[in-house]
Amino acid sequence: MPTDSASRSGDLVTVVVPTYNGSRFVEATLRSLASQSYVDLEIVVVDDGSRDDTLDVVRRTGIPTDVLVQQNLGVAVARNRGLAHARGRWVGFVDQDDLWRRDRVRDLVRYATTHGIRAVASTEHPFALEADRQALRDVGDGRHLWPRDWVIEGEENALVDSPSKRAGNPEEIGVERLLEGAAMLTTAVLYDRETALSAGGFAPHARALDDHLLNLNVARIAGPIHRIDTADLLYRVHPSSTSTVSPMAGPMLSAMMSVRLGGIFPADRHLGPNLEHLLRELPRTGLSTADQLSLLLGSAPPGNRGRWLARWGKGTVGRLRHRKPR
């Protein structure tokens, strides 16, 4: 680890890296963590039953890590196991294919400590490998337009070592904003560990929403999550990245309905762009007509139900017309 004494605060930071068949990218991820200018850092790798040589790659790096191994129980369980194992005052999470700029941990800890907050996030900077350019185009969902940088495989350190963007005024993301839909990437937030535990950790039952529900509870307990625009989370875009389109509609809308009806959060329905997009995707989800109608009626604000019903009906008829006869 670097030995820059100016980056030593006495507050240990734990970074949890859940892995599953991540041998292609995990070494670069770990090296970005080992390059952090903040020295009070421990790395915890939680392998979620990988069937490739991910663990061998992790061990060959020689980077000091705690390695935990479990059967394939899902990323939320892996994150929770890392959270339970963490010794740090602060804990962050990074996916097996993403990177952190060199000063990310230092800047987040400094901000959280200076402002007396228990959760701080940063913005992301999408990048991709030049070798994946055509494959990204072939996916067909526009993800080839996401990257801001294209790099040669093995040369990701140029991004890691580059300076973070100068931050302006932070955005405060509170409960009301989070009830409108997902507001940040999973790995964007650095949490006070005790606060993350008090908030219940990640929700294993909520596919691809485990972090969103955690953030909702953190904001309810500790106040808004501050997000600083430093673009120091390097988000890797590749052909097997999880898509955010129609498969998310059912899980997200049903989870947000249960949150609203649970009696803890405000019951008012406010649709942000994320939830509006998912409502538009309902006819493409493959869910039954009854399930689609239930999600639509339970999610749309009462004053706008007629408009959403008309849109849904038009989309459903269009899908039926284009369905091939058997």
GROMACS .gro file of C-alpha atoms in nm:
model
  326
    1MET     CA    1   0.000   0.000   0.000
    2PRO     CA    2   0.118   0.361  -0.052
    3THR     CA    3   0.275   0.527   0.250
    4ASP     CA    4   0.170   0.889   0.200
    5SER     CA    5   0.145   1.005   0.562
    6ALA     CA    6  -0.089   1.287   0.461
    7SER     CA    7  -0.346   1.024   0.371
    8ARG     CA    8  -0.339   0.853   0.710
    9SER     CA    9  -0.631   0.949   0.932
   10GLY     CA   10  -0.655   0.659   1.175
   11ASP     CA   11  -0.995   0.557   1.037
   12LEU     CA   12  -0.966   0.216   0.877
   13VAL     CA   13  -1.160   0.175   0.551
   14THR     CA   14  -1.276  -0.169   0.437
   15VAL     CA   15  -1.340  -0.226   0.068
   16VAL     CA   16  -1.551  -0.532  -0.014
   17VAL     CA   17  -1.512  -0.692  -0.357
   18PRO     CA   18  -1.779  -0.955  -0.436
   19THR     CA   19  -1.667  -1.183  -0.718
   20TYR     CA   20  -1.828  -1.442  -0.942
   21ASN     CA   21  -1.641  -1.577  -1.244
   22GLY     CA   22  -1.452  -1.251  -1.258
   23SER     CA   23  -1.104  -1.370  -1.356
   24ARG     CA   24  -1.078  -1.140  -1.660
   25PHE     CA   25  -1.109  -0.812  -1.471
   26VAL     CA   26  -1.058  -0.870  -1.098
   27GLU     CA   27  -0.681  -0.819  -1.101
   28ALA     CA   28  -0.717  -0.467  -1.242
   29THR     CA   29  -0.983  -0.393  -0.980
   30LEU     CA   30  -0.760  -0.506  -0.694
   31ARG     CA   31  -0.463  -0.312  -0.829
   32SER     CA   32  -0.671   0.005  -0.836
   33LEU     CA   33  -0.744  -0.051  -0.466
   34ALA     CA   34  -0.381  -0.128  -0.384
   35SER     CA   35  -0.289   0.201  -0.555
   36GLN     CA   36  -0.510   0.412  -0.328
   37SER     CA   37  -0.334   0.710  -0.171
   38TYR     CA   38  -0.530   0.643   0.150
   39VAL     CA   39  -0.321   0.393   0.343
   40ASP     CA   40  -0.555   0.276   0.622
   41LEU     CA   41  -0.726   0.028   0.393
   42GLU     CA   42  -0.823  -0.338   0.409
   43ILE     CA   43  -0.954  -0.535   0.110
   44VAL     CA   44  -1.206  -0.816   0.154
   45VAL     CA   45  -1.279  -1.040  -0.146
   46VAL     CA   46  -1.595  -1.250  -0.114
   47ASP     CA   47  -1.611  -1.516  -0.383
   48ASP     CA   48  -1.968  -1.619  -0.458
   49GLY     CA   49  -1.898  -1.973  -0.581
   50SER     CA   50  -1.692  -1.891  -0.891
   51ARG     CA   51  -1.639  -2.175  -1.137
   52ASP     CA   52  -1.341  -2.019  -1.311
   53ASP     CA   53  -0.996  -1.931  -1.176
   54THR     CA   54  -1.100  -1.608  -1.004
   55LEU     CA   55  -0.952  -1.714  -0.670
   56ASP     CA   56  -0.622  -1.812  -0.831
   57VAL     CA   57  -0.602  -1.472  -0.999
   58VAL     CA   58  -0.674  -1.295  -0.669
   59ARG     CA   59  -0.402  -1.488  -0.488
   60ARG     CA   60  -0.146  -1.447  -0.768
   61THR     CA   61  -0.167  -1.068  -0.744
   62GLY     CA   62   0.014  -1.075  -0.412
   63ILE     CA   63  -0.208  -0.791  -0.291
   64PRO     CA   64  -0.296  -0.833   0.079
   65THR     CA   65  -0.659  -0.936   0.096
   66ASP     CA   66  -0.894  -1.127   0.320
   67VAL     CA   67  -1.056  -1.391   0.098
   68LEU     CA   68  -1.394  -1.538   0.195
   69VAL     CA   69  -1.553  -1.816  -0.007
   70GLN     CA   70  -1.919  -1.913  -0.016
   71GLN     CA   71  -2.150  -2.117  -0.234
   72ASN     CA   72  -2.333  -1.925  -0.506
   73LEU     CA   73  -2.588  -1.728  -0.298
   74GLY     CA   74  -2.594  -1.404  -0.493
   75VAL     CA   75  -2.413  -1.073  -0.480
   76ALA     CA   76  -2.627  -0.928  -0.198
   77VAL     CA   77  -2.531  -1.213   0.035
   78ALA     CA   78  -2.167  -1.173  -0.067
   79ARG     CA   79  -2.178  -0.802   0.009
   80ASN     CA   80  -2.343  -0.867   0.346
   81ARG     CA   81  -2.080  -1.123   0.435
   82GLY     CA   82  -1.809  -0.871   0.356
   83LEU     CA   83  -1.991  -0.608   0.561
   84ALA     CA   84  -2.010  -0.844   0.859
   85HIS     CA   85  -1.639  -0.926   0.825
   86ALA     CA   86  -1.526  -0.566   0.785
   87ARG     CA   87  -1.317  -0.409   1.060
   88GLY     CA   88  -1.319  -0.058   0.918
   89ARG     CA   89  -1.487   0.253   1.052
   90TRP     CA   90  -1.593   0.304   0.690
   91VAL     CA   91  -1.690   0.043   0.432
   92GLY     CA   92  -1.723   0.065   0.055
   93PHE     CA   93  -1.808  -0.185  -0.216
   94VAL     CA   94  -1.662  -0.224  -0.562
   95ASP     CA   95  -1.774  -0.465  -0.832
   96GLN     CA   96  -1.518  -0.709  -0.969
   97ASP     CA   97  -1.485  -0.520  -1.298
   98ASP     CA   98  -1.482  -0.156  -1.184
   99LEU     CA   99  -1.190   0.062  -1.077
  100TRP     CA  100  -1.133   0.349  -0.835
  101ARG     CA  101  -0.917   0.650  -0.910
  102ARG     CA  102  -0.616   0.675  -0.683
  103ASP     CA  103  -0.750   0.945  -0.450
  104ARG     CA  104  -1.110   0.824  -0.424
  105VAL     CA  105  -1.098   0.682  -0.071
  106ARG     CA  106  -0.895   0.977   0.058
  107ASP     CA  107  -1.141   1.230  -0.082
  108LEU     CA  108  -1.453   1.050   0.038
  109VAL     CA  109  -1.322   1.002   0.393
  110ARG     CA  110  -1.206   1.361   0.404
  111TYR     CA  111  -1.546   1.488   0.292
  112ALA     CA  112  -1.745   1.266   0.529
  113THR     CA  113  -1.524   1.357   0.824
  114THR     CA  114  -1.526   1.730   0.750
  115HIS     CA  115  -1.904   1.745   0.709
  116GLY     CA  116  -1.994   1.498   0.984
  117ILE     CA  117  -2.201   1.268   0.762
  118ARG     CA  118  -2.236   0.890   0.764
  119ALA     CA  119  -2.265   0.816   0.391
  120VAL     CA  120  -2.098   0.989   0.099
  121ALA     CA  121  -2.101   0.900  -0.270
  122SER     CA  122  -1.928   1.014  -0.585
  123THR     CA  123  -2.017   1.024  -0.952
  124GLU     CA  124  -1.892   0.774  -1.208
  125HIS     CA  125  -1.679   0.782  -1.521
  126PRO     CA  126  -1.773   0.508  -1.773
  127PHE     CA  127  -1.494   0.346  -1.973
  128ALA     CA  128  -1.449   0.040  -2.193
  129LEU     CA  129  -1.178  -0.165  -2.357
  130GLU     CA  130  -1.098  -0.087  -2.717
  131ALA     CA  131  -1.114  -0.463  -2.786
  132ASP     CA  132  -1.481  -0.465  -2.681
  133ARG     CA  133  -1.594  -0.178  -2.904
  134GLN     CA  134  -1.764  -0.389  -3.171
  135ALA     CA  135  -1.909  -0.636  -2.921
  136LEU     CA  136  -2.066  -0.347  -2.730
  137ARG     CA  137  -2.218  -0.217  -3.051
  138ASP     CA  138  -2.354  -0.564  -3.128
  139VAL     CA  139  -2.542  -0.584  -2.795
  140GLY     CA  140  -2.787  -0.340  -2.951
  141ASP     CA  141  -2.894  -0.138  -2.646
  142GLY     CA  142  -2.675   0.164  -2.707
  143ARG     CA  143  -2.412   0.080  -2.447
  144HIS     CA  144  -2.136   0.149  -2.700
  145LEU     CA  145  -2.229   0.516  -2.649
  146TRP     CA  146  -2.178   0.507  -2.271
  147PRO     CA  147  -1.794   0.510  -2.238
  148ARG     CA  148  -1.613   0.840  -2.206
  149ASP     CA  149  -1.278   0.667  -2.251
  150TRP     CA  150  -1.160   0.368  -2.452
  151VAL     CA  151  -0.846   0.200  -2.320
  152ILE     CA  152  -0.619  -0.087  -2.416
  153GLU     CA  153  -0.657  -0.393  -2.194
  154GLY     CA  154  -0.382  -0.396  -1.933
  155GLU     CA  155  -0.340  -0.018  -1.948
  156GLU     CA  156  -0.622   0.077  -1.713
  157ASN     CA  157  -0.372   0.228  -1.468
  158ALA     CA  158  -0.366   0.543  -1.677
  159LEU     CA  159  -0.726   0.604  -1.565
  160VAL     CA  160  -0.660   0.501  -1.205
  161ASP     CA  161  -0.368   0.743  -1.175
  162SER     CA  162  -0.546   1.032  -1.344
  163PRO     CA  163  -0.676   1.310  -1.116
  164SER     CA  164  -1.034   1.315  -1.001
  165LYS     CA  165  -1.263   1.580  -1.138
  166ARG     CA  166  -1.274   1.894  -0.926
  167ALA     CA  167  -1.592   1.871  -0.718
  168GLY     CA  168  -1.852   2.146  -0.715
  169ASN     CA  169  -2.145   2.170  -0.478
  170PRO     CA  170  -2.254   1.822  -0.364
  171GLU     CA  171  -2.595   1.678  -0.441
  172GLU     CA  172  -2.790   1.569  -0.135
  173ILE     CA  173  -2.989   1.253  -0.211
  174GLY     CA  174  -3.256   1.199   0.050
  175VAL     CA  175  -3.551   0.967   0.101
  176GLU     CA  176  -3.782   1.162  -0.131
  177ARG     CA  177  -3.536   1.140  -0.418
  178LEU     CA  178  -3.471   0.769  -0.361
  179LEU     CA  179  -3.844   0.695  -0.361
  180GLU     CA  180  -3.850   0.823  -0.719
  181GLY     CA  181  -3.615   0.544  -0.829
  182ALA     CA  182  -3.251   0.441  -0.828
  183ALA     CA  183  -3.021   0.741  -0.792
  184MET     CA  184  -2.664   0.608  -0.796
  185LEU     CA  185  -2.449   0.308  -0.877
  186THR     CA  186  -2.407   0.025  -0.626
  187THR     CA  187  -2.042   0.100  -0.569
  188ALA     CA  188  -2.076   0.478  -0.548
  189VAL     CA  189  -2.125   0.502  -0.170
  190LEU     CA  190  -1.885   0.492   0.122
  191TYR     CA  191  -2.081   0.407   0.438
  192ASP     CA  192  -2.018   0.440   0.806
  193ARG     CA  193  -2.011   0.068   0.884
  194GLU     CA  194  -2.238   0.083   1.189
  195THR     CA  195  -2.493   0.283   0.993
  196ALA     CA  196  -2.495   0.029   0.708
  197LEU     CA  197  -2.546  -0.252   0.960
  198SER     CA  198  -2.823  -0.062   1.138
  199ALA     CA  199  -2.994  -0.007   0.803
  200GLY     CA  200  -3.011  -0.384   0.749
  201GLY     CA  201  -2.736  -0.425   0.492
  202PHE     CA  202  -2.818  -0.537   0.139
  203ALA     CA  203  -3.156  -0.698   0.066
  204PRO     CA  204  -3.101  -1.049  -0.079
  205HIS     CA  205  -3.466  -1.084  -0.187
  206ALA     CA  206  -3.455  -0.779  -0.415
  207ARG     CA  207  -3.277  -0.870  -0.737
  208ALA     CA  208  -3.054  -0.584  -0.854
  209LEU     CA  209  -3.213  -0.358  -0.590
  210ASP     CA  210  -3.024  -0.470  -0.281
  211ASP     CA  211  -2.817  -0.151  -0.278
  212HIS     CA  212  -3.111   0.080  -0.351
  213LEU     CA  213  -3.306  -0.047  -0.051
  214LEU     CA  214  -2.996  -0.010   0.166
  215ASN     CA  215  -2.957   0.351   0.051
  216LEU     CA  216  -3.322   0.422   0.131
  217ASN     CA  217  -3.276   0.296   0.485
  218VAL     CA  218  -2.945   0.477   0.530
  219ALA     CA  219  -3.105   0.805   0.418
  220ARG     CA  220  -3.397   0.748   0.657
  221ILE     CA  221  -3.165   0.677   0.950
  222ALA     CA  222  -2.876   0.913   0.887
  223GLY     CA  223  -3.008   1.182   0.655
  224PRO     CA  224  -2.932   1.251   0.289
  225ILE     CA  225  -2.640   1.081   0.117
  226HIS     CA  226  -2.409   1.351  -0.018
  227ARG     CA  227  -2.281   1.284  -0.371
  228ILE     CA  228  -1.976   1.478  -0.488
  229ASP     CA  229  -1.912   1.516  -0.858
  230THR     CA  230  -1.557   1.383  -0.877
  231ALA     CA  231  -1.614   1.108  -1.138
  232ASP     CA  232  -1.367   0.888  -0.951
  233LEU     CA  233  -1.567   0.565  -0.975
  234LEU     CA  234  -1.443   0.412  -1.300
  235TYR     CA  235  -1.739   0.213  -1.428
  236ARG     CA  236  -1.639  -0.054  -1.680
  237VAL     CA  237  -1.881  -0.104  -1.967
  238HIS     CA  238  -1.853  -0.446  -2.134
  239PRO     CA  239  -2.076  -0.677  -2.338
  240SER     CA  240  -2.184  -0.888  -2.039
  241SER     CA  241  -2.269  -0.590  -1.817
  242THR     CA  242  -2.611  -0.622  -1.657
  243SER     CA  243  -2.876  -0.449  -1.867
  244THR     CA  244  -3.105  -0.197  -1.701
  245VAL     CA  245  -3.404  -0.238  -1.931
  246SER     CA  246  -3.724  -0.445  -1.911
  247PRO     CA  247  -3.604  -0.725  -1.675
  248MET     CA  248  -3.580  -0.463  -1.401
  249ALA     CA  249  -3.941  -0.344  -1.428
  250GLY     CA  250  -4.107  -0.616  -1.222
  251PRO     CA  251  -3.853  -0.628  -0.937
  252MET     CA  252  -3.813  -0.252  -0.910
  253LEU     CA  253  -4.179  -0.153  -0.929
  254SER     CA  254  -4.291  -0.425  -0.688
  255ALA     CA  255  -4.014  -0.339  -0.442
  256MET     CA  256  -4.105   0.029  -0.450
  257MET     CA  257  -4.472  -0.058  -0.396
  258SER     CA  258  -4.383  -0.261  -0.089
  259VAL     CA  259  -4.169   0.023   0.046
  260ARG     CA  260  -4.451   0.272  -0.001
  261LEU     CA  261  -4.712   0.044   0.157
  262GLY     CA  262  -4.491  -0.059   0.448
  263GLY     CA  263  -4.581   0.241   0.660
  264ILE     CA  264  -4.224   0.359   0.722
  265PHE     CA  265  -4.157   0.581   0.422
  266PRO     CA  266  -4.383   0.855   0.278
  267ALA     CA  267  -4.680   0.703   0.095
  268ASP     CA  268  -4.696   0.969  -0.177
  269ARG     CA  269  -4.615   0.843  -0.524
  270HIS     CA  270  -4.359   1.046  -0.715
  271LEU     CA  271  -4.231   0.902  -1.041
  272GLY     CA  272  -3.880   0.999  -1.134
  273PRO     CA  273  -3.736   0.926  -1.481
  274ASN     CA  274  -3.616   0.583  -1.367
  275LEU     CA  275  -3.961   0.459  -1.259
  276GLU     CA  276  -4.131   0.622  -1.558
  277HIS     CA  277  -3.896   0.433  -1.787
  278LEU     CA  278  -3.980   0.104  -1.614
  279LEU     CA  279  -4.354   0.168  -1.640
  280ARG     CA  280  -4.311   0.222  -2.013
  281GLU     CA  281  -4.127  -0.110  -2.032
  282LEU     CA  282  -4.408  -0.313  -1.872
  283PRO     CA  283  -4.551  -0.451  -2.202
  284ARG     CA  284  -4.203  -0.588  -2.287
  285THR     CA  285  -4.138  -0.765  -1.959
  286GLY     CA  286  -4.310  -1.097  -2.024
  287LEU     CA  287  -4.509  -1.056  -1.702
  288SER     CA  288  -4.872  -1.167  -1.708
  289THR     CA  289  -5.138  -0.910  -1.794
  290ALA     CA  290  -5.266  -0.922  -1.435
  291ASP     CA  291  -4.917  -0.860  -1.294
  292GLN     CA  292  -4.856  -0.572  -1.533
  293LEU     CA  293  -5.186  -0.408  -1.442
  294SER     CA  294  -5.120  -0.453  -1.071
  295LEU     CA  295  -4.778  -0.292  -1.099
  296LEU     CA  296  -4.911  -0.007  -1.310
  297LEU     CA  297  -5.206   0.072  -1.085
  298GLY     CA  298  -4.996   0.040  -0.772
  299SER     CA  299  -4.713   0.256  -0.902
  300ALA     CA  300  -4.878   0.534  -1.104
  301PRO     CA  301  -4.996   0.840  -0.908
  302PRO     CA  302  -5.379   0.839  -0.889
  303GLY     CA  303  -5.411   1.155  -1.095
  304ASN     CA  304  -5.211   1.005  -1.383
  305ARG     CA  305  -5.346   0.650  -1.389
  306GLY     CA  306  -5.564   0.713  -1.694
  307ARG     CA  307  -5.269   0.836  -1.897
  308TRP     CA  308  -5.053   0.542  -1.793
  309LEU     CA  309  -5.334   0.292  -1.862
  310ALA     CA  310  -5.376   0.435  -2.212
  311ARG     CA  311  -5.002   0.416  -2.277
  312TRP     CA  312  -4.986   0.061  -2.142
  313GLY     CA  313  -5.285  -0.047  -2.355
  314LYS     CA  314  -5.129   0.097  -2.668
  315GLY     CA  315  -4.800  -0.078  -2.597
  316THR     CA  316  -4.971  -0.409  -2.523
  317VAL     CA  317  -5.174  -0.399  -2.845
  318GLY     CA  318  -4.860  -0.314  -3.040
  319ARG     CA  319  -4.676  -0.611  -2.893
  320LEU     CA  320  -4.963  -0.845  -2.981
  321ARG     CA  321  -4.975  -0.721  -3.340
  322HIS     CA  322  -4.606  -0.783  -3.388
  323ARG     CA  323  -4.611  -1.127  -3.229
  324LYS     CA  324  -4.540  -1.397  -3.485
  325PRO     CA  325  -4.818  -1.651  -3.540
  326ARG     CA  326  -4.745  -2.004  -3.428
   0.00000   0.00000   0.00000
